[in-house]
Amino acid sequence: NSPFDKSGDKHYLGLAVLSVLVGLVFSFVSFDISFRYLFGYFDPGVVFYFLLMGSVTLGSGLVKLIYFLYQNPISTEDRD
């Protein structure tokens, strides 16, 4: 038994570790572009972080949903 067994799905632990590592990397990498918005400019590292982590989270959620539906198919009696 590891100390992480009580903290929920290991999938979320992996997403949290990935989020921290990507956040650290993007905070140290300098980008030569900036994104204009209403009150000034966005830091491109923040924009890329949200784009990357949003797509990773969405993709992993879709994989978990497909795996769940594969493991628990909807029977014909439940459809009616």
Coordinates of N, CA and C in Angstrom, one line a residue:
N1 N 0.8 -1.2 0.0 CA 0.0 0.0 0.0 C 0.9 1.2 0.0
S2 N 0.6 2.1 -1.0 CA 1.4 3.3 -1.1 C 0.6 4.4 -0.4
P3 N 1.2 5.5 0.0 CA 0.4 6.6 0.6 C -0.6 7.3 -0.3
F4 N -0.5 7.0 -1.7 CA -1.4 7.6 -2.6 C -2.6 6.8 -2.9
D5 N -2.7 5.6 -2.2 CA -3.9 4.8 -2.4 C -5.2 5.4 -1.9
K6 N -5.1 6.2 -0.9 CA -6.3 6.8 -0.3 C -6.7 8.2 -1.0
S7 N -5.8 8.6 -1.9 CA -6.1 10.0 -2.5 C -6.9 9.9 -3.8
G8 N -7.4 8.8 -4.2 CA -8.2 8.7 -5.3 C -7.5 8.0 -6.5
D9 N -8.0 8.3 -7.7 CA -7.4 7.7 -8.9 C -6.0 8.2 -9.1
K10 N -5.1 7.3 -9.5 CA -3.8 7.6 -9.8 C -3.7 8.5 -11.1
H11 N -4.7 8.4 -11.9 CA -4.8 9.2 -13.1 C -4.7 10.7 -12.7
Y12 N -5.4 11.1 -11.7 CA -5.4 12.5 -11.3 C -4.1 12.9 -10.7
L13 N -3.4 12.0 -10.0 CA -2.1 12.3 -9.5 C -1.1 12.6 -10.6
G14 N -1.2 11.7 -11.7 CA -0.4 12.0 -12.9 C -0.7 13.3 -13.5
L15 N -2.0 13.7 -13.6 CA -2.3 15.0 -14.2 C -1.8 16.1 -13.3
A16 N -1.8 16.0 -12.0 CA -1.3 17.0 -11.1 C 0.2 17.2 -11.3
V17 N 0.9 16.0 -11.3 CA 2.4 16.1 -11.5 C 2.7 16.7 -12.8
L18 N 2.0 16.3 -13.9 CA 2.3 16.8 -15.2 C 2.0 18.3 -15.2
S19 N 0.9 18.8 -14.6 CA 0.6 20.2 -14.5 C 1.7 21.0 -13.9
V20 N 2.2 20.5 -12.8 CA 3.3 21.2 -12.1 C 4.5 21.3 -12.9
L21 N 4.9 20.2 -13.5 CA 6.1 20.1 -14.3 C 6.0 21.0 -15.5
V22 N 4.9 21.0 -16.2 CA 4.7 21.8 -17.4 C 4.7 23.3 -17.0
G23 N 4.0 23.6 -15.8 CA 4.0 25.0 -15.3 C 5.4 25.5 -15.0
L24 N 6.3 24.6 -14.4 CA 7.6 25.1 -14.2 C 8.4 25.3 -15.4
V25 N 8.3 24.4 -16.4 CA 9.0 24.5 -17.7 C 8.6 25.8 -18.4
F26 N 7.3 26.0 -18.5 CA 6.8 27.2 -19.2 C 7.1 28.5 -18.5
S27 N 7.3 28.4 -17.2 CA 7.7 29.7 -16.5 C 9.1 30.0 -16.7
F28 N 10.0 29.1 -17.0 CA 11.4 29.4 -17.3 C 11.7 29.6 -18.8
V29 N 10.9 29.1 -19.7 CA 11.1 29.3 -21.1 C 10.6 30.7 -21.5
S30 N 11.4 31.4 -22.3 CA 11.0 32.7 -22.7 C 10.5 32.6 -24.2
F31 N 9.4 33.2 -24.4 CA 8.8 33.3 -25.8 C 8.9 34.7 -26.3
D32 N 9.2 34.8 -27.6 CA 9.4 36.1 -28.2 C 8.1 36.8 -28.7
I33 N 6.9 36.2 -28.4 CA 5.7 36.7 -28.8 C 4.8 37.1 -27.6
S34 N 3.8 37.8 -27.9 CA 2.8 38.1 -26.8 C 1.4 38.2 -27.4
F35 N 0.4 38.0 -26.6 CA -1.0 38.0 -27.1 C -1.7 39.2 -26.6
R36 N -2.2 40.0 -27.5 CA -2.9 41.2 -27.1 C -4.3 40.9 -26.6
Y37 N -4.7 41.5 -25.5 CA -6.1 41.4 -25.1 C -6.6 42.8 -24.6
L38 N -7.7 42.9 -24.0 CA -8.4 44.2 -23.8 C -7.6 45.1 -22.9
F39 N -6.9 44.6 -21.8 CA -6.2 45.4 -20.9 C -4.7 45.4 -21.0
G40 N -4.1 44.7 -22.0 CA -2.7 44.6 -22.1 C -2.3 43.4 -22.8
Y41 N -1.3 42.7 -22.3 CA -0.8 41.5 -23.0 C -0.8 40.3 -22.1
F42 N -1.1 39.1 -22.7 CA -0.9 37.9 -21.9 C 0.5 37.4 -22.1
D43 N 1.0 36.7 -21.0 CA 2.3 36.1 -21.1 C 2.1 34.8 -22.0
P44 N 2.8 34.6 -23.0 CA 2.6 33.5 -23.9 C 2.8 32.1 -23.2
G45 N 3.7 32.1 -22.1 CA 3.8 30.8 -21.4 C 2.5 30.4 -20.7
V46 N 1.8 31.4 -20.2 CA 0.5 31.1 -19.6 C -0.5 30.6 -20.6
V47 N -0.5 31.2 -21.8 CA -1.5 30.8 -22.8 C -1.1 29.4 -23.3
F48 N 0.1 29.1 -23.6 CA 0.5 27.8 -24.0 C 0.3 26.7 -22.9
Y49 N 0.4 27.1 -21.7 CA 0.2 26.2 -20.5 C -1.3 25.8 -20.5
F50 N -2.2 26.8 -20.6 CA -3.6 26.5 -20.6 C -4.0 25.7 -21.8
L51 N -3.5 26.0 -23.0 CA -3.8 25.3 -24.2 C -3.4 23.8 -24.1
L52 N -2.1 23.6 -23.6 CA -1.6 22.2 -23.5 C -2.3 21.5 -22.4
M53 N -2.5 22.0 -21.2 CA -3.1 21.3 -20.2 C -4.6 21.1 -20.4
G54 N -5.2 22.0 -21.1 CA -6.6 21.8 -21.4 C -6.8 20.7 -22.4
S55 N -6.0 20.6 -23.4 CA -6.1 19.5 -24.4 C -5.7 18.2 -23.7
V56 N -4.7 18.2 -22.9 CA -4.4 16.9 -22.2 C -5.5 16.4 -21.3
T57 N -6.1 17.4 -20.5 CA -7.2 17.0 -19.6 C -8.4 16.5 -20.4
L58 N -8.7 17.2 -21.4 CA -9.9 16.8 -22.3 C -9.6 15.5 -22.9
G59 N -8.4 15.3 -23.4 CA -8.1 14.0 -24.1 C -8.1 12.8 -23.1
S60 N -7.6 13.0 -21.9 CA -7.6 12.0 -20.9 C -9.0 11.7 -20.4
G61 N -9.8 12.7 -20.3 CA -11.2 12.5 -19.9 C -12.0 11.7 -20.9
L62 N -11.7 12.0 -22.2 CA -12.4 11.2 -23.2 C -11.9 9.8 -23.2
V63 N -10.7 9.5 -23.0 CA -10.2 8.2 -22.9 C -10.8 7.4 -21.7
K64 N -10.9 8.1 -20.6 CA -11.6 7.5 -19.4 C -13.0 7.2 -19.7
L65 N -13.7 8.1 -20.4 CA -15.1 7.9 -20.7 C -15.3 6.7 -21.6
I66 N -14.5 6.6 -22.7 CA -14.6 5.5 -23.6 C -14.2 4.2 -22.9
Y67 N -13.2 4.2 -22.0 CA -12.9 3.0 -21.3 C -14.1 2.6 -20.4
F68 N -14.7 3.6 -19.7 CA -15.8 3.3 -18.8 C -17.0 2.7 -19.6
L69 N -17.3 3.3 -20.8 CA -18.4 2.8 -21.6 C -18.1 1.4 -22.2
Y70 N -16.8 1.1 -22.4 CA -16.4 -0.2 -22.9 C -16.6 -1.2 -21.7
Q71 N -16.2 -0.9 -20.5 CA -16.3 -1.8 -19.4 C -17.8 -1.9 -18.9
N72 N -18.6 -0.9 -19.1 CA -20.0 -0.9 -18.6 C -21.0 -0.6 -19.8
P73 N -21.2 -1.5 -20.7 CA -22.0 -1.2 -21.9 C -23.5 -1.0 -21.5
I74 N -24.2 -0.2 -22.2 CA -25.6 0.1 -22.0 C -26.3 -1.1 -22.6
S75 N -27.1 -1.8 -21.7 CA -27.9 -2.9 -22.2 C -29.1 -2.4 -23.0
T76 N -29.7 -3.3 -23.8 CA -30.9 -2.9 -24.5 C -32.1 -2.6 -23.6
E77 N -32.1 -3.3 -22.4 CA -33.2 -3.0 -21.5 C -33.1 -1.6 -20.9
D78 N -31.9 -1.1 -20.7 CA -31.7 0.2 -20.1 C -32.0 1.4 -21.1
R79 N -32.0 1.1 -22.4 CA -32.2 2.1 -23.4 C -33.7 2.6 -23.5
D80 N -34.6 1.7 -23.1 CA -36.0 2.0 -23.2 C -36.5 2.7 -22.0

